[in-house]
Backbone as a chain_set.jsonl record, in Angstrom:
{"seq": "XXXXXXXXXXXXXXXXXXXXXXXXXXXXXXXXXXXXXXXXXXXXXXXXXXXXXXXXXXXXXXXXXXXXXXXXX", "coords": {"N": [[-94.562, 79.705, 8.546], [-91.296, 78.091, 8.175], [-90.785, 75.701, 9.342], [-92.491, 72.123, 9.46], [-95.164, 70.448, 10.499], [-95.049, 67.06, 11.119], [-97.074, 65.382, 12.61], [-99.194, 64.532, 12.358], [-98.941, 62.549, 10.073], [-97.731, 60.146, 11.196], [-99.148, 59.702, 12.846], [-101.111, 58.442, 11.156], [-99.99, 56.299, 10.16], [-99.419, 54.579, 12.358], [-101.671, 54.337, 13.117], [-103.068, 55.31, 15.455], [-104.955, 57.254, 17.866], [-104.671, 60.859, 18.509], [-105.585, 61.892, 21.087], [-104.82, 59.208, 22.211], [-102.004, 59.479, 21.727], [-101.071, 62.054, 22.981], [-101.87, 60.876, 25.751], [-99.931, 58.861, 26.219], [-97.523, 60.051, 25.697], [-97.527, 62.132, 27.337], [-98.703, 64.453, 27.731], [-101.254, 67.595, 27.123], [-103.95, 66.893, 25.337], [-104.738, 68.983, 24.125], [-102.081, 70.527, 23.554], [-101.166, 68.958, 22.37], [-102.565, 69.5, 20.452], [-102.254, 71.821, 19.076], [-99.069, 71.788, 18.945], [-99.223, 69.571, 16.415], [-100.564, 70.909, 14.595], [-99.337, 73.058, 13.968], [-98.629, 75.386, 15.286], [-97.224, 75.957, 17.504], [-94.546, 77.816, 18.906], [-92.286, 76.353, 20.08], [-90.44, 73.483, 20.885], [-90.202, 71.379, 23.455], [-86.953, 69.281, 24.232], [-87.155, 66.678, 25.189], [-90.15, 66.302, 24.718], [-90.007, 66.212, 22.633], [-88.402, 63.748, 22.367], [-90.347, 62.016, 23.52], [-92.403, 61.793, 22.009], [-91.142, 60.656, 19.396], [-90.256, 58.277, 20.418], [-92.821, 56.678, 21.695], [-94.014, 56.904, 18.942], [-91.982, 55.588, 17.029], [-90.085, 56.655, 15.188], [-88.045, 58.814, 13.908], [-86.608, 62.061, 14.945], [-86.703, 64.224, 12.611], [-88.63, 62.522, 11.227], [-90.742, 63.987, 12.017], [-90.765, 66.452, 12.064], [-90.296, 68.813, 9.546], [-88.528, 71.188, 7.146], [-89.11, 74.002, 5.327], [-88.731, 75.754, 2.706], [-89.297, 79.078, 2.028], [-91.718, 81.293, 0.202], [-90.518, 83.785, -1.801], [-92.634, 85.562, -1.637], [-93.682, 86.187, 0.819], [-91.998, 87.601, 2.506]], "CA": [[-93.361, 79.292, 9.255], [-90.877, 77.468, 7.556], [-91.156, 74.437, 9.613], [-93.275, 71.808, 8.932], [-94.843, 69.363, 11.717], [-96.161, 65.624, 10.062], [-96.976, 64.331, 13.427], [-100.628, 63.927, 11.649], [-98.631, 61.594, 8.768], [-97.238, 59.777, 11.697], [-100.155, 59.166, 13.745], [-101.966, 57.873, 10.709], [-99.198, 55.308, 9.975], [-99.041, 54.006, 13.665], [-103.172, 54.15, 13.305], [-103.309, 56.035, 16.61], [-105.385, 58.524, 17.868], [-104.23, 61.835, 19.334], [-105.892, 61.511, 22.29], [-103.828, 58.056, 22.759], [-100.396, 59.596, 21.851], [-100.851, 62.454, 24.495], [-101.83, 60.317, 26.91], [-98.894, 57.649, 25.913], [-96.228, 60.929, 25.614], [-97.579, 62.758, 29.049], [-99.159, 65.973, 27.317], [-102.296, 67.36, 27.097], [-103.978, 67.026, 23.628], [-104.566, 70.563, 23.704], [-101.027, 71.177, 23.478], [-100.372, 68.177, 21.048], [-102.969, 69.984, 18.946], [-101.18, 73.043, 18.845], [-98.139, 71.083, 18.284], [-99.584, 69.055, 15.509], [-101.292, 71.813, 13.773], [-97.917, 73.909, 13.375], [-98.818, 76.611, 15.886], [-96.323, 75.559, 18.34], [-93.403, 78.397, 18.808], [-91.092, 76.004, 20.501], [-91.007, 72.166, 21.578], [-89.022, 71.054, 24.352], [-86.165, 68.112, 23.028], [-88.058, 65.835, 25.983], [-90.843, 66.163, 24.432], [-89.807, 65.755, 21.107], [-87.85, 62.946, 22.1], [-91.011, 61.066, 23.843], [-93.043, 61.801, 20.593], [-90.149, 59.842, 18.691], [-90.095, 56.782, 21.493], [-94.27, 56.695, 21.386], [-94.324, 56.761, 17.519], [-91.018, 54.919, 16.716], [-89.738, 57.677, 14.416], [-86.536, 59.811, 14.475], [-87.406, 63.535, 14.82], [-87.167, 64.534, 10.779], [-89.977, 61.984, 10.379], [-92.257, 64.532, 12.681], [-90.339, 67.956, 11.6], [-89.504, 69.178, 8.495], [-87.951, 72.616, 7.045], [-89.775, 73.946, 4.012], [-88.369, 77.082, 2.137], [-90.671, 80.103, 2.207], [-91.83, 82.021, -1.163], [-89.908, 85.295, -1.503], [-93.69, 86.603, -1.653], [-93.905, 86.071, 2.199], [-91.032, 88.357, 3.061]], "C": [[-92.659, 78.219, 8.429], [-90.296, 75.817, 7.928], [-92.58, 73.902, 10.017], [-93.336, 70.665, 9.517], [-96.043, 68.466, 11.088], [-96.251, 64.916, 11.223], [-98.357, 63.612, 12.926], [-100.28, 62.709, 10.672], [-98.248, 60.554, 9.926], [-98.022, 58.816, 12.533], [-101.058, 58.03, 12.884], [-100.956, 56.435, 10.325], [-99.469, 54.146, 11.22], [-100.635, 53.707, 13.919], [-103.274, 54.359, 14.939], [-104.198, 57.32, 16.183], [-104.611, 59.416, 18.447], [-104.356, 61.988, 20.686], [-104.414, 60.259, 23.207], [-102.478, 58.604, 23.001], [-100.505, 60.794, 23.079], [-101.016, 61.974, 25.749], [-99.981, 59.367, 27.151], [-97.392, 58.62, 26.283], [-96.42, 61.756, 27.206], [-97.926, 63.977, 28.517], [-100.62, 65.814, 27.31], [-102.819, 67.193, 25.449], [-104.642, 68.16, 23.679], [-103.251, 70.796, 23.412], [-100.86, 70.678, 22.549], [-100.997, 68.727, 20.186], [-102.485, 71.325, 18.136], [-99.66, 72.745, 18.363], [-98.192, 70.705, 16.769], [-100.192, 70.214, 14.546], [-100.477, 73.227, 13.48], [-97.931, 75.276, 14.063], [-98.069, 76.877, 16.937], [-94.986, 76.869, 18.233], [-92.084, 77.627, 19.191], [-91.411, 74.558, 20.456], [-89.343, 71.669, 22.564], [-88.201, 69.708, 23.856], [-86.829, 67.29, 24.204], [-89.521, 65.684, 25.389], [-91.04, 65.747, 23.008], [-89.622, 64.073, 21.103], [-89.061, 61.375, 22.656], [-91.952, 60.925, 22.545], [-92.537, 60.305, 19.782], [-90.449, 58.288, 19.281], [-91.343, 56.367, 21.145], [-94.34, 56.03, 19.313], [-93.387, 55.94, 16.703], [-90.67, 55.191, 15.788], [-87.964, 58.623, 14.862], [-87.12, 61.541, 13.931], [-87.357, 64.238, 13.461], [-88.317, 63.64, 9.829], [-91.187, 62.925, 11.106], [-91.697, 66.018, 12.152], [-89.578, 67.778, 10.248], [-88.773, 70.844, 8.174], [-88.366, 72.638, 5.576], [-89.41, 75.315, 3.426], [-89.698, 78.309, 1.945], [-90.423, 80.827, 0.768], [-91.024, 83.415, -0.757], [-91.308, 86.088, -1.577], [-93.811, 87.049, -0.118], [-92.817, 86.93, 2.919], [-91.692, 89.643, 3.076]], "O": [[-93.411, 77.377, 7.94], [-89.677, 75.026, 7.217], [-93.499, 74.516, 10.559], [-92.43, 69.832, 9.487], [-97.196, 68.713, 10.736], [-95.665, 63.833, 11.229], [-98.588, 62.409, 13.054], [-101.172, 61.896, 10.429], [-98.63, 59.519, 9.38], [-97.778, 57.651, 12.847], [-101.597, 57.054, 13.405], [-101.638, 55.413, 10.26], [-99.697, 52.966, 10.952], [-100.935, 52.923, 14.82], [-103.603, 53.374, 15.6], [-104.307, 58.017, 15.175], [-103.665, 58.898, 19.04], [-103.392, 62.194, 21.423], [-103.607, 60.371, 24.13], [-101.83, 58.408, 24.029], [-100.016, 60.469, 24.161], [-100.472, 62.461, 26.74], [-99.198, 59.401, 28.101], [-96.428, 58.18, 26.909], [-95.508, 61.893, 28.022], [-97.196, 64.832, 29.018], [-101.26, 64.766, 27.404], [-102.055, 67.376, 24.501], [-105.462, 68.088, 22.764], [-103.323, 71.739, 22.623], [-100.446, 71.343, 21.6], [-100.497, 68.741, 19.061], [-102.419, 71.628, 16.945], [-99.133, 73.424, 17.482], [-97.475, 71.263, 15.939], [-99.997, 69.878, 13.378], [-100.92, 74.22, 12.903], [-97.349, 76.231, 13.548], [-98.149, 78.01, 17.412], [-94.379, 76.725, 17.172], [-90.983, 78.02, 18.807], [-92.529, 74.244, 20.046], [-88.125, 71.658, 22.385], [-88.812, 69.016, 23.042], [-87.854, 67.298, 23.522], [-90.051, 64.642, 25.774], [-91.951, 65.14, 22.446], [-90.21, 63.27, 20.378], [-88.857, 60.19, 22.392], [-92.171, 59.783, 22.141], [-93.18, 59.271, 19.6], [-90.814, 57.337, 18.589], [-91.303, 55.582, 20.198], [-94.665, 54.959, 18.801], [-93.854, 55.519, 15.645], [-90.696, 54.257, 14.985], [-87.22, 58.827, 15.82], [-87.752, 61.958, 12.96], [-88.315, 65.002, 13.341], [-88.735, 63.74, 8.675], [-92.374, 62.708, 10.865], [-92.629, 66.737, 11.793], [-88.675, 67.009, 9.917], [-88.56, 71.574, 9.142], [-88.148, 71.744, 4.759], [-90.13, 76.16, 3.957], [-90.891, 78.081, 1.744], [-89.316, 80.957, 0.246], [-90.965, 83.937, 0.356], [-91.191, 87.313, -1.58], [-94.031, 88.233, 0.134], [-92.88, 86.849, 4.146], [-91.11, 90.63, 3.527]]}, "num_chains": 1, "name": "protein.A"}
């Protein structure tokens, strides 16, 4: 997928656990791990945007967009 989720770079900055930030954001950390681990098909902008608030980030420090090899087509 050609986006690319650094909430792991984010967490380690802020020296949080996962556990903490789903509790802190209102998710479960099953979901945040699915989130975090790029398996996520969608994310709601509420949820994005408590991520952001929690971590004190603007949402291109937790998502990126990464070009895909023309092998992958």
């Amino acid at each position: 997928m050609p986006i690319a989720v650094d909430i792991d770079v984010m967490l380690a900055r802020r020296k949080m656990s996962v556990g903490e930030l789903a509790d802190r954001v209102g998710i479960t950390p099953a979901n945040l791990a699915v989130l975090k681990n790029g398996r996520a098909k969608a994310v709601r902008f509420a949820t994005l945007a408590a991520l952001c608030d929690v971590l004190e980030c603007q949402p291109g420090d937790l998502l990126r967009w990464e070009a895909e090899d023309a092998e992958d087509d």
